[in-house]
Coordinates of C-alpha atoms in Angstrom, one line a residue:
X872 CA -0.3 -0.1 -0.1
X873 CA 2.9 2.1 0.7
X874 CA 5.2 1.5 -2.6
X875 CA 0.8 2.3 -4.1
X876 CA 0.7 5.8 -2.7
X877 CA 4.7 6.4 -3.5
X878 CA 4.5 6.5 -6.6
X879 CA 0.9 8.3 -6.7
X880 CA 2.8 11.1 -5.2
X881 CA 5.6 10.6 -7.7
X882 CA 2.4 10.8 -10.4
X883 CA 1.5 13.8 -9.4
X884 CA 4.7 15.7 -8.3
X885 CA 5.7 15.0 -11.8
X886 CA 2.3 16.5 -13.4
X887 CA 3.0 19.3 -11.4
X888 CA 5.9 20.0 -12.7
X889 CA 5.1 19.8 -16.2
X890 CA 2.4 22.0 -15.7
X891 CA 4.2 24.8 -13.7
X892 CA 6.4 24.7 -16.6
X893 CA 3.9 25.1 -19.4
X894 CA 1.6 27.7 -17.9
X895 CA 5.1 29.9 -16.9
X896 CA 5.7 29.6 -20.1
X897 CA 2.4 30.0 -22.1
X898 CA 1.2 33.1 -19.0
X899 CA 5.2 34.8 -19.9
X900 CA 6.0 34.4 -16.2
X901 CA 9.8 33.5 -16.9
X902 CA 9.9 34.5 -20.3
X903 CA 9.9 37.9 -19.8
X904 CA 13.0 37.5 -17.8
X905 CA 14.9 35.3 -19.8
X906 CA 14.2 37.4 -22.9
X907 CA 16.0 40.6 -20.9
X908 CA 19.2 37.7 -19.6
X909 CA 22.3 38.8 -21.3
X910 CA 22.3 35.8 -23.1
X911 CA 25.5 35.1 -25.8
X912 CA 26.9 32.1 -26.5
X913 CA 30.9 32.1 -25.1
X914 CA 33.7 31.1 -26.9
X915 CA 35.2 29.4 -24.0
X916 CA 34.8 27.1 -20.6
X917 CA 34.2 27.4 -16.5
X918 CA 38.3 27.4 -16.1
X919 CA 38.8 24.7 -12.9
X920 CA 41.4 26.5 -11.8
X921 CA 44.5 24.5 -9.7
X922 CA 46.7 25.8 -7.2
X923 CA 49.6 24.4 -5.2
X924 CA 50.4 24.4 -1.7
X925 CA 50.6 28.4 -1.2
X926 CA 47.5 28.5 -3.1
X927 CA 49.4 29.9 -6.3
X928 CA 47.9 29.4 -9.8
X929 CA 49.3 26.9 -11.1
X930 CA 47.0 25.4 -14.0
X931 CA 44.1 27.1 -15.6
X932 CA 43.4 26.1 -18.8
X933 CA 43.0 22.8 -20.4
X934 CA 46.6 21.8 -22.9
X935 CA 45.1 22.2 -26.2
X936 CA 41.7 23.8 -25.8
X937 CA 40.8 25.9 -28.6
X938 CA 37.8 27.0 -29.7
X939 CA 37.0 25.1 -33.2
X940 CA 34.7 25.8 -35.6
X941 CA 31.4 24.3 -36.9
X942 CA 32.8 23.9 -40.7
X943 CA 35.9 22.0 -38.9
X944 CA 33.7 19.1 -37.1
X945 CA 33.4 16.1 -38.5
X946 CA 30.0 15.0 -39.5
X947 CA 30.2 11.5 -37.6
X948 CA 30.5 14.3 -33.8
X949 CA 27.5 16.3 -35.0
X950 CA 25.3 13.0 -35.6
X951 CA 26.8 10.6 -32.9
X952 CA 25.9 13.5 -30.0
X953 CA 22.8 14.8 -31.8
X954 CA 21.6 10.3 -31.8
X955 CA 22.4 9.9 -28.5
X956 CA 21.5 13.8 -27.1
X957 CA 19.1 15.6 -28.5
X958 CA 16.9 13.5 -31.4
X959 CA 15.3 16.4 -31.9
X960 CA 17.6 18.9 -32.0
X961 CA 17.0 20.1 -35.5
X962 CA 13.1 20.1 -34.5
X963 CA 12.8 22.0 -31.1
X964 CA 12.9 25.0 -30.1
X965 CA 15.1 25.1 -26.5
X966 CA 12.8 22.3 -24.7
X967 CA 11.4 18.9 -26.4
X968 CA 8.0 18.4 -25.4
X969 CA 7.9 14.6 -26.2
X970 CA 11.5 14.5 -24.4
X971 CA 9.9 15.6 -21.1
X972 CA 7.0 13.9 -21.4
X973 CA 9.2 10.2 -22.7
X974 CA 11.5 11.5 -19.1
X975 CA 7.9 11.1 -17.3
X976 CA 8.1 7.1 -16.4
X977 CA 11.8 7.3 -15.8
X978 CA 11.0 10.4 -13.2
X979 CA 8.6 7.9 -11.5
X980 CA 10.8 4.6 -11.3
X981 CA 13.8 6.9 -9.8
X982 CA 11.9 9.6 -7.6
X983 CA 13.8 12.0 -9.2
X984 CA 11.1 15.0 -10.3
X985 CA 14.2 16.9 -12.9
X986 CA 15.8 14.0 -14.6
X987 CA 16.1 13.4 -18.2
X988 CA 14.7 15.5 -21.2
X989 CA 16.9 18.3 -21.0
X990 CA 18.4 19.1 -25.2
X991 CA 20.8 20.1 -26.4
X992 CA 20.3 23.8 -26.2
X993 CA 19.1 23.0 -22.0
X994 CA 22.3 21.3 -21.4
X995 CA 24.1 24.4 -22.7
X996 CA 22.6 26.8 -20.6
X997 CA 23.1 24.9 -17.8
X998 CA 27.0 24.0 -18.1
X999 CA 27.6 28.0 -19.2
X1000 CA 25.2 29.9 -16.9
X1001 CA 24.0 28.4 -13.9
X1002 CA 24.2 25.8 -11.6
X1003 CA 23.3 21.4 -11.3
X1004 CA 21.2 21.9 -8.7
X1005 CA 18.0 19.8 -9.1
X1006 CA 15.0 21.8 -7.8
X1007 CA 12.2 22.5 -10.2
X1008 CA 12.4 26.2 -9.7
X1009 CA 16.4 25.8 -11.7
X1010 CA 14.8 23.4 -14.6
X1011 CA 12.0 26.1 -15.1
X1012 CA 15.0 29.0 -15.9
X1013 CA 16.8 26.2 -17.8
X1014 CA 13.9 25.5 -20.5
X1015 CA 13.1 29.5 -20.6
X1016 CA 16.6 30.3 -21.2
X1017 CA 17.1 27.8 -24.0
X1018 CA 13.9 28.8 -25.6
X1019 CA 15.3 32.1 -25.3
X1020 CA 18.9 31.7 -26.6
X1021 CA 17.1 29.6 -29.8
X1022 CA 15.4 32.1 -30.8
X1023 CA 19.2 34.5 -31.0
X1024 CA 21.1 32.3 -32.8
X1025 CA 20.8 29.5 -34.9
X1026 CA 21.2 26.1 -34.1
X1027 CA 24.3 25.9 -35.8
X1028 CA 26.0 28.1 -33.6
X1029 CA 24.1 27.0 -30.5
X1030 CA 25.8 23.5 -31.9
X1031 CA 29.2 24.7 -32.0
X1032 CA 28.7 26.2 -28.8
X1033 CA 28.2 22.9 -26.9
X1034 CA 30.4 21.2 -28.5
X1035 CA 33.3 23.4 -27.2
X1036 CA 32.7 24.0 -23.6
X1037 CA 31.3 19.7 -22.3
X1038 CA 33.5 18.5 -20.1
X1039 CA 35.7 15.3 -21.1
X1040 CA 36.4 13.9 -18.2
X1041 CA 40.1 14.9 -15.6
X1042 CA 40.0 18.8 -17.3
X1043 CA 39.5 17.9 -21.4
X1044 CA 36.7 20.7 -22.2
X1045 CA 35.6 20.8 -25.5
X1046 CA 35.7 18.2 -29.2
X1047 CA 39.0 19.6 -30.1
X1048 CA 41.3 18.4 -26.5
X1049 CA 39.0 15.6 -26.3
X1050 CA 39.9 14.7 -30.0
X1051 CA 43.6 15.2 -29.5
X1052 CA 43.4 13.6 -25.9
X1053 CA 42.1 10.4 -26.4
X1054 CA 42.8 9.8 -30.3
X1055 CA 45.4 12.8 -31.3
X1056 CA 43.4 13.6 -34.2
X1057 CA 41.9 17.1 -35.3
X1058 CA 38.2 17.2 -34.7
X1059 CA 37.6 17.3 -38.0
X1060 CA 39.1 13.7 -38.9
X1061 CA 37.1 11.5 -36.0
X1062 CA 36.1 8.3 -37.5
X1063 CA 32.7 6.9 -36.5
X1064 CA 33.2 4.5 -33.3
X1065 CA 35.6 7.4 -32.5
X1066 CA 33.0 9.9 -32.2
X1067 CA 30.5 7.7 -30.7
X1068 CA 33.0 7.3 -27.9
X1069 CA 33.5 11.0 -27.6
X1070 CA 29.2 10.6 -27.2
X1071 CA 28.7 8.4 -24.9
X1072 CA 31.4 9.1 -22.6
X1073 CA 29.9 13.0 -21.5
X1074 CA 27.5 11.0 -19.5
X1075 CA 29.9 10.2 -17.1
X1076 CA 33.1 11.0 -18.6
X1077 CA 35.7 9.8 -15.9
X1078 CA 33.5 5.9 -15.8
X1079 CA 33.8 5.7 -19.3
X1080 CA 37.5 6.9 -19.6
X1081 CA 38.8 4.5 -22.1
X1082 CA 42.3 4.4 -20.8
X1083 CA 40.7 3.1 -17.4
X1084 CA 37.6 1.5 -18.1
X1085 CA 37.4 -0.2 -22.4
X1086 CA 35.5 -2.1 -21.5
X1087 CA 32.5 -0.2 -20.8
X1088 CA 34.0 2.3 -23.0
X1089 CA 33.8 0.2 -25.5
X1090 CA 29.8 -0.9 -24.7
X1091 CA 29.4 2.7 -24.3
X1092 CA 30.3 3.3 -27.7
X1093 CA 28.5 0.5 -29.1
X1094 CA 25.1 2.2 -27.5
X1095 CA 25.3 5.3 -29.5
X1096 CA 25.5 3.7 -32.4
X1097 CA 22.8 1.7 -31.9
X1098 CA 21.5 5.1 -32.2
X1099 CA 23.4 6.2 -35.0
X1100 CA 21.5 3.0 -36.6
X1101 CA 18.2 3.9 -35.7
X1102 CA 18.4 7.6 -36.7
X1103 CA 19.8 6.7 -40.2
X1104 CA 23.1 8.0 -39.7
X1105 CA 24.9 4.6 -40.0
X1106 CA 23.6 1.6 -42.8
X1107 CA 23.6 -1.8 -41.4
X1108 CA 27.3 -2.6 -42.6
X1109 CA 28.3 0.5 -40.6
X1110 CA 27.1 -0.5 -37.4
X1111 CA 27.9 -4.5 -37.6
X1112 CA 31.6 -2.7 -38.5
X1113 CA 32.1 -0.3 -36.0
X1114 CA 30.5 -2.8 -33.4
X1115 CA 32.8 -4.8 -33.2
X1116 CA 35.8 -2.2 -32.2
X1117 CA 37.5 -2.2 -28.9
X1118 CA 38.1 1.7 -28.2
X1119 CA 41.5 0.9 -26.4
X1120 CA 42.1 -0.2 -30.6
X1121 CA 41.5 3.6 -31.4
X1122 CA 43.4 5.1 -28.2
X1123 CA 46.4 7.6 -29.2
X1124 CA 49.5 8.0 -26.8
X1125 CA 51.1 10.8 -28.6
X1126 CA 52.7 13.2 -26.9
X1127 CA 49.6 15.3 -25.2
X1128 CA 51.5 18.0 -23.6
X1129 CA 54.2 20.8 -24.4
X1130 CA 56.0 22.4 -21.2
X1131 CA 53.3 21.3 -18.5
X1132 CA 54.8 18.4 -18.3
X1133 CA 56.1 18.0 -15.0
X1134 CA 52.9 18.3 -13.3
X1135 CA 50.8 16.0 -15.9
X1136 CA 51.5 13.0 -13.1
X1137 CA 50.1 15.3 -10.1
X1138 CA 47.1 16.8 -12.2
X1139 CA 46.3 13.4 -13.6
X1140 CA 46.2 12.4 -9.8
X1141 CA 43.9 15.4 -8.8
X1142 CA 41.5 14.8 -11.5
X1143 CA 41.6 10.5 -10.9
X1144 CA 40.6 11.7 -7.2
X1145 CA 37.5 14.0 -8.1
X1146 CA 34.3 11.3 -8.8
X1147 CA 32.1 11.7 -11.2
X1148 CA 29.4 14.6 -10.2
X1149 CA 26.9 17.4 -11.8
X1150 CA 29.0 19.9 -10.3
X1151 CA 30.8 22.3 -12.0
X1152 CA 34.2 23.4 -10.7
X1153 CA 35.9 26.7 -9.8
X1154 CA 39.3 25.4 -8.1
X1155 CA 41.4 22.8 -6.6
X1156 CA 43.1 24.3 -4.0
X1157 CA 46.4 21.3 -3.7
X1158 CA 49.3 20.0 -1.5
X1159 CA 51.5 20.0 -4.7
X1160 CA 55.5 21.6 -3.9
X1161 CA 56.6 22.9 -6.7
X1162 CA 60.2 22.6 -6.5
X1163 CA 59.9 18.8 -5.3
X1164 CA 57.4 18.4 -8.2
X1165 CA 59.9 19.7 -10.9
X1166 CA 63.4 17.8 -8.9
X1167 CA 61.3 14.3 -9.6
X1168 CA 60.6 15.1 -13.4
X1169 CA 64.0 15.9 -13.8
X1170 CA 65.3 12.6 -12.1
X1171 CA 63.2 10.3 -14.2
X1172 CA 63.8 12.6 -17.6
X1173 CA 67.6 11.2 -15.9
X1174 CA 68.5 14.5 -16.0
X1175 CA 70.8 13.1 -13.0
X1176 CA 71.8 10.2 -15.0
X1177 CA 70.4 7.5 -12.3
X1178 CA 69.1 5.5 -15.6
X1179 CA 71.3 2.9 -17.6
X1180 CA 67.9 1.7 -19.7
X1181 CA 65.6 4.2 -21.6
X1182 CA 62.8 1.0 -21.1
X1183 CA 63.5 1.2 -17.6
X1184 CA 60.7 3.1 -15.2
X1185 CA 59.7 4.5 -12.0
X1186 CA 57.0 5.6 -10.0
X1187 CA 57.8 8.3 -7.4
X1188 CA 55.9 9.9 -4.6
X1189 CA 56.7 12.6 -1.7
X1190 CA 54.3 12.7 1.1
X1191 CA 53.7 15.5 3.9
X1192 CA 53.6 13.9 6.9
X1193 CA 51.7 16.9 8.8
X1194 CA 49.4 17.2 7.1
X1195 CA 48.8 14.0 4.8
X1196 CA 48.9 15.3 2.1
X1197 CA 50.9 14.5 -1.3
X1198 CA 53.5 16.4 -2.5
X1199 CA 54.8 15.6 -5.3
X1200 CA 54.1 12.6 -7.9
X1201 CA 55.0 11.3 -11.3
X1202 CA 53.8 8.2 -12.6
X1203 CA 56.1 6.9 -14.6
X1204 CA 58.8 8.2 -17.4
X1205 CA 56.3 9.1 -20.2
X1206 CA 55.7 12.1 -19.8
X1207 CA 54.8 13.2 -22.4
X1208 CA 51.7 10.2 -22.8
X1209 CA 48.6 9.3 -21.2
X1210 CA 49.9 5.6 -19.6
X1211 CA 48.9 3.9 -17.2
X1212 CA 50.6 5.5 -14.0
X1213 CA 52.1 3.3 -11.3
X1214 CA 52.5 6.0 -8.6
X1215 CA 48.7 4.9 -7.8
X1216 CA 46.8 3.5 -10.7
X1217 CA 48.9 0.0 -10.5
X1218 CA 48.8 -2.6 -7.6
X1219 CA 52.6 -3.6 -7.0
X1220 CA 53.2 -6.9 -4.9
X1221 CA 55.1 -5.1 -2.3
X1222 CA 58.3 -7.0 -1.7
X1223 CA 60.0 -6.7 1.5
X1224 CA 58.3 -3.5 1.8
X1225 CA 55.5 -4.9 3.5
X1226 CA 57.1 -6.6 6.6
X1227 CA 56.8 -4.1 9.0
X1228 CA 53.2 -3.5 7.8
X1229 CA 52.1 -7.1 8.5
X1230 CA 54.7 -8.8 10.8
X1231 CA 56.8 -6.5 13.1
X1232 CA 54.6 -3.9 14.2
X1233 CA 51.8 -6.2 14.9
X1234 CA 54.0 -8.6 16.4
X1235 CA 55.2 -5.6 19.1
X1236 CA 51.1 -4.3 19.1
X1237 CA 49.7 -7.9 20.1
X1238 CA 52.2 -10.5 20.7
X1239 CA 54.8 -7.7 23.1
X1240 CA 57.5 -8.9 20.9
X1241 CA 60.6 -6.6 21.6
X1242 CA 63.5 -5.6 19.4
X1243 CA 65.4 -7.3 21.7
X1244 CA 63.4 -10.8 21.0
X1245 CA 64.9 -13.6 19.7
X1246 CA 64.1 -15.1 16.3
X1247 CA 65.8 -18.4 15.1
X1248 CA 66.2 -18.0 11.0
X1249 CA 66.6 -21.3 9.8
X1250 CA 65.5 -23.7 7.5
X1251 CA 61.5 -23.6 7.3
X1252 CA 58.7 -24.1 4.7
X1253 CA 55.4 -22.7 4.1
X1254 CA 52.2 -24.3 5.8
X1255 CA 52.0 -26.5 2.1
X1256 CA 55.2 -27.8 3.1
X1257 CA 57.0 -25.6 -0.1
X1258 CA 60.4 -24.3 1.2
X1259 CA 60.9 -20.8 2.3
X1260 CA 64.3 -19.1 1.2
X1261 CA 66.1 -15.3 2.4
X1262 CA 67.3 -13.5 -0.4
X1263 CA 71.2 -14.6 0.3
X1264 CA 69.8 -18.3 0.9
X1265 CA 71.9 -17.7 4.4
X1266 CA 70.5 -18.7 7.3
X1267 CA 71.8 -16.3 10.5
X1268 CA 70.3 -18.7 13.3
X1269 CA 69.3 -17.5 16.6
X1270 CA 68.7 -13.3 15.8
X1271 CA 67.2 -10.8 17.2
X1272 CA 63.8 -9.1 16.3
X1273 CA 65.7 -5.8 15.4
X1274 CA 68.0 -8.2 13.1
X1275 CA 65.3 -10.1 11.2
X1276 CA 63.8 -6.5 10.0
X1277 CA 66.7 -4.5 9.4
X1278 CA 68.5 -7.0 7.4
X1279 CA 64.9 -8.9 6.0
X1280 CA 65.5 -11.6 6.6
X1281 CA 61.7 -13.6 5.0
X1282 CA 62.2 -16.9 7.4
X1283 CA 61.5 -14.6 10.6
X1284 CA 59.0 -12.8 9.4
X1285 CA 57.1 -15.9 8.0
X1286 CA 57.5 -17.2 11.7
X1287 CA 55.3 -14.0 12.9
X1288 CA 52.9 -13.9 10.5
X1289 CA 51.6 -17.7 11.2
X1290 CA 52.1 -16.9 15.2
X1291 CA 49.9 -14.2 15.0
X1292 CA 47.6 -15.4 12.4
X1293 CA 45.6 -13.8 9.1
X1294 CA 43.4 -12.1 10.2
X1295 CA 44.9 -10.3 13.4
X1296 CA 48.2 -9.3 10.9
X1297 CA 45.4 -7.7 8.2
X1298 CA 43.7 -5.8 11.0
X1299 CA 46.3 -3.7 12.0
X1300 CA 47.4 -3.2 7.9
X1301 CA 44.0 -2.5 7.6
X1302 CA 44.2 0.0 10.3
X1303 CA 46.9 1.4 7.8
X1304 CA 44.9 1.1 4.0
X1305 CA 46.2 -2.0 3.3
X1306 CA 43.7 -4.4 2.4
X1307 CA 43.5 -7.8 0.8
X1308 CA 41.0 -10.3 -0.2
X1309 CA 42.6 -13.6 -0.4
X1310 CA 45.5 -13.8 2.0
X1311 CA 47.7 -16.2 1.9
X1312 CA 51.2 -16.8 3.4
X1313 CA 53.4 -15.4 0.7
X1314 CA 52.1 -11.7 2.1
X1315 CA 54.1 -12.0 5.1
X1316 CA 57.2 -12.0 3.1
X1317 CA 55.6 -9.2 0.1
X1318 CA 54.1 -12.0 -2.5
X1319 CA 50.2 -10.6 -2.1
X1320 CA 48.3 -11.8 -5.4
X1321 CA 46.4 -9.1 -5.7
X1322 CA 49.5 -5.8 -4.6
X1323 CA 48.9 -2.5 -3.3
X1324 CA 50.1 1.1 -5.1
X1325 CA 53.2 3.1 -4.2
X1326 CA 50.9 5.3 -2.9
X1327 CA 48.8 3.2 -0.2
X1328 CA 51.8 1.4 1.1
X1329 CA 53.5 5.0 1.4
X1330 CA 50.7 6.1 2.9
X1331 CA 50.8 3.0 5.5
X1332 CA 54.3 4.2 6.4
X1333 CA 53.4 7.6 7.3
X1334 CA 50.9 5.9 10.5
X1335 CA 55.1 5.3 12.1
X1336 CA 56.4 8.7 10.8
X1337 CA 53.4 9.9 13.3
X1338 CA 53.5 7.7 16.2
X1339 CA 50.8 5.9 15.4
X1340 CA 48.3 8.1 13.5
X1341 CA 47.0 7.2 9.8
X1342 CA 44.9 9.4 7.7
X1343 CA 44.7 8.6 3.8
X1344 CA 46.9 11.3 2.0
X1345 CA 45.4 13.4 -0.5
X1346 CA 46.7 15.7 -3.2
X1347 CA 43.6 17.8 -2.4
X1348 CA 42.8 20.4 0.4
X1349 CA 40.1 22.4 -0.7
X1350 CA 37.4 22.4 -4.1
X1351 CA 35.7 25.2 -4.5
X1352 CA 31.7 24.3 -6.3
X1353 CA 29.8 26.4 -7.6
X1354 CA 27.3 26.9 -4.9
X1355 CA 29.4 25.0 -1.9
X1356 CA 33.4 24.5 -1.2
X1357 CA 34.9 21.1 0.2
X1358 CA 37.3 20.7 2.8
X1359 CA 39.3 17.9 3.6
X1360 CA 39.1 18.0 6.9
X1361 CA 39.4 15.0 8.6
X1362 CA 41.2 14.1 11.7
X1363 CA 44.0 11.3 11.7
X1364 CA 43.0 7.4 14.1
X1365 CA 45.5 6.1 16.2
X1366 CA 45.8 3.3 14.5
X1367 CA 48.5 1.7 17.0
X1368 CA 50.5 2.5 19.8
X1369 CA 52.8 5.2 19.6
X1370 CA 55.1 3.1 21.5
X1371 CA 54.9 0.6 18.4
X1372 CA 55.8 3.0 15.9
X1373 CA 58.6 4.2 18.0
X1374 CA 60.3 1.0 18.4
X1375 CA 59.5 0.8 14.0
X1376 CA 61.2 4.4 13.9
X1377 CA 64.3 3.3 15.6
X1378 CA 64.3 -0.1 13.9
X1379 CA 64.7 1.1 10.9
X1380 CA 67.0 3.4 11.3
X1381 CA 69.5 1.1 10.8
X1382 CA 68.6 -0.1 7.9
X1383 CA 71.1 2.9 5.4
X1384 CA 72.4 3.5 8.9
X1385 CA 75.9 2.9 8.0
X1386 CA 76.1 3.4 4.4
X1387 CA 76.2 5.9 2.2
X1388 CA 72.4 6.5 1.6
X1389 CA 72.1 7.5 4.9
X1390 CA 71.5 11.3 5.6
X1391 CA 73.5 13.9 7.1
X1392 CA 71.6 16.9 8.7
X1393 CA 68.6 14.4 10.1
X1394 CA 66.8 11.0 11.0
X1395 CA 66.0 8.5 8.4
X1396 CA 64.3 5.5 8.6
X1397 CA 63.7 3.0 5.5
X1398 CA 62.5 -0.4 3.8
X1399 CA 63.3 -2.0 0.7
X1400 CA 61.3 -4.2 -1.2
X1401 CA 62.4 -6.3 -4.2
X1402 CA 60.0 -8.7 -6.3
X1403 CA 61.5 -12.1 -8.0
X1404 CA 60.2 -13.6 -11.3
X1405 CA 58.6 -17.2 -11.2
X1406 CA 60.3 -19.8 -12.1
X1407 CA 57.5 -20.4 -15.8
X1408 CA 58.7 -16.8 -16.7
X1409 CA 62.3 -17.2 -16.2
X1410 CA 62.1 -20.1 -18.6
X1411 CA 59.8 -19.0 -20.4
X1412 CA 61.7 -15.8 -20.9
X1413 CA 65.1 -17.0 -20.9
X1414 CA 65.4 -14.9 -17.8
X1415 CA 68.7 -15.4 -15.0
X1416 CA 67.3 -17.8 -12.1
X1417 CA 67.2 -15.2 -9.1
X1418 CA 66.6 -12.2 -11.2
X1419 CA 64.4 -9.0 -10.1
X1420 CA 61.2 -7.6 -11.7
X1421 CA 60.6 -4.4 -9.0
X1422 CA 62.9 -2.6 -6.7
X1423 CA 60.8 -0.6 -4.2
X1424 CA 61.8 1.5 -1.3
X1425 CA 59.8 4.1 1.3
X1426 CA 61.8 6.2 3.2
X1427 CA 60.7 8.3 5.4
X1428 CA 62.0 11.1 8.2
X1429 CA 60.1 13.3 10.5
X1430 CA 58.3 15.5 8.3
X1431 CA 58.3 13.5 4.7
X1432 CA 58.0 10.2 3.7
X1433 CA 58.4 9.0 -0.3
X1434 CA 57.8 5.6 -2.2
X1435 CA 60.2 4.8 -4.8
X1436 CA 59.0 2.1 -7.3
X1437 CA 61.7 0.6 -10.0
X1438 CA 61.1 -2.0 -12.6
X1439 CA 60.2 -2.7 -16.5
X1440 CA 56.6 -2.7 -18.0
X1441 CA 57.1 -5.6 -20.0
X1442 CA 58.6 -8.8 -19.8
X1443 CA 61.6 -10.0 -22.3
X1444 CA 65.0 -11.8 -21.7
X1445 CA 66.4 -8.1 -20.8
X1446 CA 64.3 -6.7 -18.6
X1447 CA 65.2 -7.9 -15.3
X1448 CA 67.1 -5.7 -12.7
X1449 CA 70.9 -6.3 -12.1
X1450 CA 72.6 -5.0 -9.0
X1451 CA 72.9 -1.0 -9.9
X1452 CA 69.3 -1.1 -11.5
X1453 CA 67.9 -2.5 -8.1
X1454 CA 69.7 0.1 -6.1
X1455 CA 68.3 3.0 -8.1
X1456 CA 65.4 4.1 -5.8
X1457 CA 68.4 4.1 -3.2
X1458 CA 69.9 6.8 -5.6
X1459 CA 67.0 8.4 -5.6
X1460 CA 65.3 8.7 -2.1
X1461 CA 68.9 10.3 -0.7
X1462 CA 68.8 12.9 -3.8
X1463 CA 65.7 14.2 -2.6
X1464 CA 65.1 14.0 0.8
X1465 CA 68.8 15.4 1.3
X1466 CA 67.3 18.9 -0.8
X1467 CA 64.2 18.7 0.8
X1468 CA 63.7 16.6 4.1
X1469 CA 64.3 19.3 7.3
X1470 CA 67.0 19.4 9.0
X1471 CA 67.5 17.9 12.8
X1472 CA 63.9 15.7 13.0
X1473 CA 64.8 13.8 15.5
X1474 CA 62.1 11.4 17.8
X1475 CA 62.7 12.5 21.4
X1476 CA 62.0 9.6 23.6
X1477 CA 58.1 9.0 24.5
X1478 CA 56.6 8.3 27.3
X1479 CA 56.3 4.1 27.2
X1480 CA 59.6 3.2 26.1
X1481 CA 62.1 2.3 28.8
X1482 CA 66.1 2.4 27.1
X1483 CA 67.8 -0.2 28.9
X1484 CA 71.4 -1.4 28.7
X1485 CA 71.5 -5.6 27.9
X1486 CA 73.2 -8.5 26.6
X1487 CA 71.7 -11.5 25.4
X1488 CA 72.7 -14.8 27.2
X1489 CA 71.7 -18.3 26.1
X1490 CA 68.3 -16.4 23.3
X1491 CA 67.2 -13.9 25.7
X1492 CA 67.7 -10.5 26.8
X1493 CA 69.5 -9.4 30.1
X1494 CA 70.6 -6.4 32.0
X1495 CA 74.0 -6.0 31.6
X1496 CA 76.6 -4.6 33.7
X1497 CA 79.3 -3.7 30.9
X1498 CA 80.1 -5.5 27.3
X1499 CA 76.5 -5.2 26.7
X1500 CA 74.2 -2.3 24.3
X1501 CA 71.6 0.0 25.1
X1502 CA 67.9 -1.6 23.5
X1503 CA 64.6 0.3 23.4
X1504 CA 61.8 -1.6 24.8
X1505 CA 57.8 -0.8 25.7
X1506 CA 58.0 -0.2 29.3
X1507 CA 56.8 -3.5 31.4
X1508 CA 58.6 -5.9 28.7
X1509 CA 62.6 -5.0 29.2
X1510 CA 64.2 -7.4 31.4
X1511 CA 64.4 -7.1 34.6
X1512 CA 67.8 -9.4 36.3
X1513 CA 70.6 -10.0 34.9
X1514 CA 72.2 -13.4 33.5
X1515 CA 73.8 -15.9 36.7
X1516 CA 76.3 -18.4 34.7
X1517 CA 75.4 -21.1 37.4
X1518 CA 78.6 -23.9 36.7
X1519 CA 77.0 -27.4 37.2
X1520 CA 79.7 -29.7 38.4

């Protein structure tokens, strides 16, 4: 019964809406206002301004934007847009009675009286003159202004302005930029399928972005082709031919931009962070540090000569630990092409960078392990009997947890993971934004089936840098829409005990403490990680046994976190990392943090941490008088007695 009354209510509200529109128009209540409006066709679009961390304007215009005459736009484009967006475009005077009536059913079903029925002229009015509020008043004004616009301009002039003002995803406005961005073609030369794709994608431009979602894009393209066939714009042979074309096969990876290339990865990240929305965006204020972003650009552009192979790829992210903002980001070394962004698009096997997150920190948090706890590094297998090796194929016997983590031993890590149990290990990881649908024991040492993005891994390490506090990182400080503003003001949450984070930091300082990669003027913590090819791939491509596939590094100071990945996009007999290539992330870390990390950023002792002079005897920690060393403990877990050497006769 409730459902019946709800349907009746929807019908009544829809009819009231239609009645109000027609009465308003017939009575001239809103047409008078519209006729006095300063309506003209704008040769431009609503620019989205992008600002850096200091609120300095860094980007205002889309790369290829320029106003394009209707005479320079392919008939394929015009036919595609009219067939999917407004079949009666050349017949109506700004609004379509038939479209409004046809929309009644959808409006009733979807409980939305303002949904659908917009002509191309109305869409242009909404995009350029109005906001996107779903209200009766806005819809009436939209129709009235559309009618008035059609009195002042020809259909060709309106269609021209419309095609030059549409958003095609990210900051891509206008048919010319869209044509070049997706196909590297002038809009005068687009094929039927290319035109159908562009016409279809504007319904949800980020979702139908063929670089990211080719299957959905192709399906939507075929919907437009069907409409074009129904309208007689293409014949059955053309329809069948074009329907079989996958949009991804049409995409271009040609040069996209000149002059702002160093910003392209970061801006792509910003645009991809914004979900599809009907709202027009006026301003986006970001956390980008232009000096660091330029430095990353110079690194991947090989200005420092770090890369000895042009095919070797790299991604880098730099995060601000105080604001949880992305200060700089480079997604690949191919900077003038639209390709996968390895900073946040691609899920990577994390290698040993996962060990502090899944094994060691949870062991300290939940099992009261200490840096002096003894773990036996010995021959060991997974539960299914598969043998596990360390990176050096050696076993060190009884070692401390500090040694096991700083030296990145596999067997101690797996032992801790098994003691914790996968549920408890991932409970800890989930608090740091690290999730997995399918959990395996190999996850303990970085052999994740699905993996994590470089940005996710670096973000997780921020919780260590911030003594336990985690917040999902973002490149956006705030967004100013037409009608309201969004502020990224969510507070960080405590994800682990501060004492756990403090001890992990202290251990990870050992990784490069005595090496040339250490920082001279501040406190550096880091974890490296490498992944290998499986045996089947080694045999298939004749790659040397034990060859490294990916090299990752997460390095951090108190103020900055940097994540670095180096690897290849494709597999071949020569695409693997030798000793030099594996160490490139270390050189990048030193280069960036030496320049931009603040000096003298050290961690003081915190409540809950005790410093004790100890020695290890019989695989246990004892207080020491001499010949010992200082170690740190969560207060209450430190040794309380001295070792007594009892000589039994």
